[in-house]
Coordinates of C-alpha atoms in Angstrom, one line a residue:
M1 CA 0.0 0.3 0.1
K2 CA 1.1 3.8 -0.6
T3 CA 1.3 6.4 1.6
G4 CA 0.4 9.7 0.8
L5 CA 0.6 13.3 2.1
I6 CA -3.0 15.3 2.0
L7 CA -2.7 19.1 1.9
E8 CA -5.7 20.9 2.7
G9 CA -5.3 24.8 1.7
G10 CA -7.3 28.2 4.1
A11 CA -4.9 30.7 3.1
M12 CA -2.9 32.3 5.6
R13 CA -4.0 29.0 7.7
G14 CA -1.5 27.3 5.9
L15 CA 1.3 28.5 7.4
F16 CA 0.3 25.9 9.9
S17 CA 0.7 23.0 8.0
A18 CA 4.2 24.4 6.7
G19 CA 5.2 24.6 10.2
V20 CA 4.3 20.8 10.6
M21 CA 5.8 20.0 6.7
D22 CA 9.1 21.7 8.3
V23 CA 9.3 19.2 11.0
F24 CA 8.5 16.2 8.8
M25 CA 11.5 17.5 6.0
E26 CA 14.0 17.8 9.0
N27 CA 13.4 14.4 10.2
G28 CA 13.4 12.8 7.0
I29 CA 10.0 11.9 6.7
E30 CA 9.2 10.4 3.1
F31 CA 5.7 10.1 1.8
D32 CA 4.9 8.0 -1.7
A33 CA 3.2 11.3 -2.8
A34 CA 1.5 14.3 -1.7
I35 CA -1.4 16.2 -3.1
G36 CA -2.1 20.2 -2.4
V37 CA -5.0 22.3 -2.3
S38 CA -4.6 26.3 -2.9
A39 CA -2.4 27.0 0.0
G40 CA -1.2 23.3 0.4
A41 CA -0.3 23.3 -3.2
A42 CA 1.6 26.7 -2.9
F43 CA 3.3 25.6 0.3
G44 CA 3.4 21.8 -0.3
C45 CA 5.6 22.0 -3.1
N46 CA 8.5 23.0 -0.9
Y47 CA 7.9 19.3 0.8
K48 CA 9.3 17.9 -2.8
S49 CA 12.0 20.7 -3.2
R50 CA 12.8 19.8 0.5
Q51 CA 13.3 23.6 1.6
P52 CA 12.1 23.6 4.9
G53 CA 12.5 27.1 6.2
R54 CA 11.2 28.2 2.8
V55 CA 7.4 29.3 3.6
I56 CA 7.6 31.2 6.6
R57 CA 10.9 33.3 5.5
Y58 CA 9.6 34.1 2.4
N59 CA 6.1 34.8 3.2
K60 CA 7.5 37.2 6.4
R61 CA 9.7 38.6 4.3
F62 CA 7.7 40.1 1.7
A63 CA 4.2 40.4 4.3
K64 CA 4.0 44.1 3.6
D65 CA 5.3 44.5 0.5
K66 CA 2.7 45.5 -1.9
R67 CA 3.9 43.5 -5.0
F68 CA 3.4 40.7 -3.0
C69 CA -0.2 41.2 -1.7
S70 CA -2.2 44.5 -1.3
L71 CA -5.6 45.7 -3.0
R72 CA -3.0 48.2 -5.0
S73 CA -2.4 44.8 -6.6
L74 CA -5.9 43.5 -7.4
I75 CA -6.8 46.7 -8.8
K76 CA -3.9 47.0 -11.2
T77 CA -3.8 43.9 -12.2
G78 CA -6.9 41.8 -11.1
D79 CA -5.0 39.4 -8.5
L80 CA -4.8 40.2 -4.5
F81 CA -1.6 38.2 -4.5
G82 CA 0.7 39.5 -7.2
A83 CA 1.0 36.7 -9.9
E84 CA 4.2 37.9 -11.8
F85 CA 6.2 38.4 -8.1
C86 CA 4.5 36.0 -6.0
Y87 CA 5.1 33.1 -8.9
H88 CA 7.7 33.6 -10.4
T89 CA 10.0 36.8 -9.1
V90 CA 10.4 35.6 -5.5
P91 CA 11.3 31.8 -7.0
D92 CA 13.0 32.9 -9.6
E93 CA 15.6 35.4 -8.2
L94 CA 14.4 36.7 -4.4
D95 CA 13.7 33.3 -2.5
L96 CA 15.0 30.5 -5.1
F97 CA 12.8 27.8 -5.5
D98 CA 14.8 24.5 -5.9
T99 CA 13.5 23.2 -9.7
E100 CA 16.6 20.7 -9.8
A101 CA 15.5 19.4 -6.2
Y102 CA 12.1 19.2 -7.2
I103 CA 12.6 17.5 -10.4
A104 CA 14.8 15.0 -8.8
N105 CA 12.6 13.9 -6.1
P106 CA 10.8 11.0 -7.0
M107 CA 8.0 11.9 -4.6
E108 CA 4.7 12.5 -6.8
F109 CA 3.0 15.9 -6.2
Y110 CA -0.2 16.5 -7.4
V111 CA -2.0 19.6 -7.6
V112 CA -6.2 20.2 -7.2
V113 CA -7.8 23.4 -9.4
T114 CA -11.0 23.8 -10.0
D115 CA -12.7 24.1 -13.7
I116 CA -14.6 27.4 -14.0
E117 CA -16.7 26.1 -16.7
T118 CA -17.6 22.7 -15.2
G119 CA -17.2 23.3 -11.4
K120 CA -15.5 20.2 -10.9
A121 CA -12.1 19.2 -9.1
V122 CA -9.1 18.4 -11.6
Y123 CA -6.3 16.6 -10.2
I124 CA -3.1 17.6 -12.3
N125 CA 0.6 15.5 -11.5
S126 CA 2.9 18.4 -12.0
D127 CA 6.1 16.3 -12.8
E128 CA 3.6 15.6 -15.7
A129 CA 2.8 19.3 -16.0
G130 CA 6.5 20.5 -16.9
D131 CA 6.7 24.1 -17.3
D132 CA 3.0 24.9 -16.1
S133 CA 3.4 23.6 -12.4
L134 CA 4.0 26.4 -11.3
E135 CA 1.0 28.3 -12.7
C136 CA -0.7 24.9 -11.5
F137 CA 0.1 25.9 -8.0
R138 CA -1.1 29.5 -8.5
A139 CA -4.4 28.4 -9.9
S140 CA -5.0 26.3 -7.1
A141 CA -4.5 29.2 -4.8
S142 CA -6.9 31.5 -6.9
M143 CA -9.7 32.4 -4.4
P144 CA -12.6 33.8 -6.5
L145 CA -13.3 37.1 -6.4
V146 CA -9.8 38.5 -5.7
S147 CA -8.3 36.4 -8.7
R148 CA -8.5 36.1 -12.2
P149 CA -9.0 32.9 -13.7
V150 CA -5.5 31.1 -14.3
E151 CA -5.1 29.3 -17.9
I152 CA -3.4 26.2 -18.3
K153 CA -3.5 24.4 -22.2
G154 CA -6.8 26.1 -22.7
K155 CA -8.8 25.4 -19.6
K156 CA -9.2 28.2 -17.4
Y157 CA -8.9 27.5 -13.3
L158 CA -9.5 28.9 -10.0
D159 CA -8.7 27.6 -6.3
G160 CA -8.8 24.0 -6.0
G161 CA -10.5 24.2 -2.3
I162 CA -13.9 25.1 -4.3
A163 CA -14.2 21.5 -5.8
D164 CA -12.1 19.4 -3.3
S165 CA -11.0 20.8 0.4
V166 CA -9.5 17.4 1.0
P167 CA -8.9 15.3 -1.5
I168 CA -8.6 11.6 0.1
Q169 CA -11.3 10.7 -2.0
Y170 CA -9.4 11.0 -5.4
F171 CA -6.1 9.8 -3.5
E172 CA -6.9 6.7 -2.5
S173 CA -8.7 6.0 -5.6
I174 CA -5.2 6.1 -7.3
G175 CA -3.6 3.9 -5.1
Y176 CA -2.8 6.1 -1.7
S177 CA -4.7 3.9 0.5
R178 CA -3.0 5.2 3.8
N179 CA -2.7 9.4 4.3
V180 CA -1.6 11.8 6.5
I181 CA -3.6 14.3 6.2
I182 CA -2.8 17.8 7.4
L183 CA -6.0 19.7 8.5
T184 CA -6.2 23.9 9.2
Q185 CA -9.1 23.4 11.1
P186 CA -10.0 22.9 14.7
A187 CA -11.5 18.8 15.2
D188 CA -14.7 20.8 16.3
F189 CA -14.9 22.9 13.0
V190 CA -18.3 22.9 10.9
K191 CA -18.0 24.8 7.6
K192 CA -21.2 26.9 7.0
P193 CA -22.6 28.6 4.1
S194 CA -21.0 31.3 2.5
S195 CA -22.4 34.6 3.5
A196 CA -21.3 35.8 -0.3
T197 CA -22.6 33.3 -2.0
K198 CA -24.9 35.8 -4.3
I199 CA -21.7 38.2 -4.3
I200 CA -20.1 35.2 -6.0
K201 CA -23.4 34.0 -8.6
Y202 CA -23.2 37.5 -9.4
A203 CA -19.4 38.0 -10.3
L204 CA -19.8 34.8 -11.7
K205 CA -22.4 34.6 -14.2
Q206 CA -20.9 33.6 -16.6
Y207 CA -19.5 30.4 -14.9
P208 CA -22.5 29.0 -13.7
K209 CA -21.4 25.5 -12.8
I210 CA -18.6 26.8 -10.8
A211 CA -21.3 29.0 -8.7
E212 CA -22.9 26.3 -8.0
T213 CA -20.3 24.1 -6.8
M214 CA -19.4 27.0 -4.3
A215 CA -22.7 27.4 -3.4
D216 CA -22.8 23.4 -2.3
R217 CA -19.5 23.4 -0.9
H218 CA -20.3 23.6 3.2
N219 CA -22.0 20.5 2.5
E220 CA -19.3 19.1 0.7
Y221 CA -16.3 19.7 3.0
N222 CA -19.1 18.5 6.0
S223 CA -19.5 15.2 4.5
T224 CA -16.0 15.2 3.5
L225 CA -14.7 15.6 7.1
E226 CA -17.2 12.6 7.8
Y227 CA -15.4 10.4 5.9
I228 CA -11.8 11.4 7.1
A229 CA -13.1 10.7 10.6
Q230 CA -14.2 7.1 9.4
R231 CA -10.8 6.8 7.5
E232 CA -9.1 7.5 10.9
K233 CA -11.3 5.0 12.8
S234 CA -10.3 1.9 10.6
G235 CA -6.3 3.3 10.5
N236 CA -5.9 4.1 7.1
A237 CA -5.8 8.0 8.1
L238 CA -3.8 10.1 10.4
V239 CA -4.7 13.6 10.8
I240 CA -3.0 16.8 12.5
R241 CA -4.9 19.8 12.8
P242 CA -4.9 22.6 15.2
D243 CA -6.4 22.2 18.3
A244 CA -8.3 25.6 18.6
P245 CA -9.4 27.9 15.7
L246 CA -6.1 29.7 14.6
D247 CA -5.4 33.4 14.9
I248 CA -4.6 34.7 11.6
G249 CA -6.7 36.2 8.6
R250 CA -6.6 34.6 5.2
V251 CA -5.0 37.4 4.5
E252 CA -2.3 38.5 6.8
H253 CA 0.5 41.3 7.1
N254 CA 1.5 40.8 10.4
P255 CA 4.7 38.8 10.6
D256 CA 4.4 38.1 14.1
K257 CA 1.0 35.9 13.6
M258 CA 2.3 34.6 10.9
Q259 CA 5.3 32.9 13.0
K260 CA 3.0 32.0 15.6
V261 CA 0.6 29.8 13.4
Y262 CA 3.8 28.6 12.0
D263 CA 5.3 27.5 15.3
L264 CA 1.7 26.2 15.9
G265 CA 2.6 24.0 13.5
R266 CA 5.8 23.3 14.6
A267 CA 4.7 21.7 17.7
A268 CA 2.3 19.5 16.2
G269 CA 4.8 18.5 13.9
E270 CA 6.9 17.5 16.4
K271 CA 4.0 16.2 18.6
Y272 CA 3.2 13.5 16.0
L273 CA 6.2 12.6 14.6
G274 CA 6.3 9.5 16.8
K275 CA 2.9 8.5 15.4
V276 CA 3.7 9.6 12.0
K277 CA 6.9 7.5 11.9
E278 CA 5.2 3.9 13.3
F279 CA 1.7 5.0 10.6
I280 CA 4.6 4.7 7.5
T281 CA 6.5 1.8 9.4
A282 CA 3.4 -0.2 9.9
N283 CA 2.2 0.2 6.0
E284 CA 6.0 -0.8 4.8
K285 CA 5.3 -4.0 6.5

């Protein structure tokens, strides 16, 4: 049986996941594959490139840089998180993403995006995406209303979390039957209907299917949590999550808050390190 790592999104709550992942990397924890959604994709790719510390470093460094994330960027480019700066200038020039290490690592890394025409999740193997891999990460993290759709090979995509926030059932369907799952909400979290449903429906009136998917997102998410609980009980999933709601906005410019959430992730990673090792070892027997 193959072991996977599943990374939920949640915008800047993803710094919790980054903390967990850094502890795993520092202790040589390896998975057969990983799959990331939204921030889980944008941050999780650093697991495959084996770059612990990079996520918290560049987020803190550029937290107040208007090119990185700002209303000015949204007005000027259509993207709250500046596409050129975040996905090209930073990884290519300012805080290098190790592309060679990423390619060399045999661990497969999948990215979840949502097709704006169909409203359905699309799962992309980033190795097969080749030169489009960074655009796949961007598409997966492109939140509706504050991001332009990202076009890849003639198809347009938005945030993967719209259609599949925690893709455990997809991962199991392609052979990863035992999974470590990093969630960014506490155990008692129940997703409620979005208060922005009407706004989203109007803003995305060209794409009614994705608006429908977003309107039903809370039901799909809560149903997935129930499925995850079943897989935990059967021993096929190990879930790591924060003990309480994370004190950080979906958009955050305070480096101290970023560090606090990251440190909570590190603490969780250290707490679960032994269990994760046992989980992987049991799979190898």
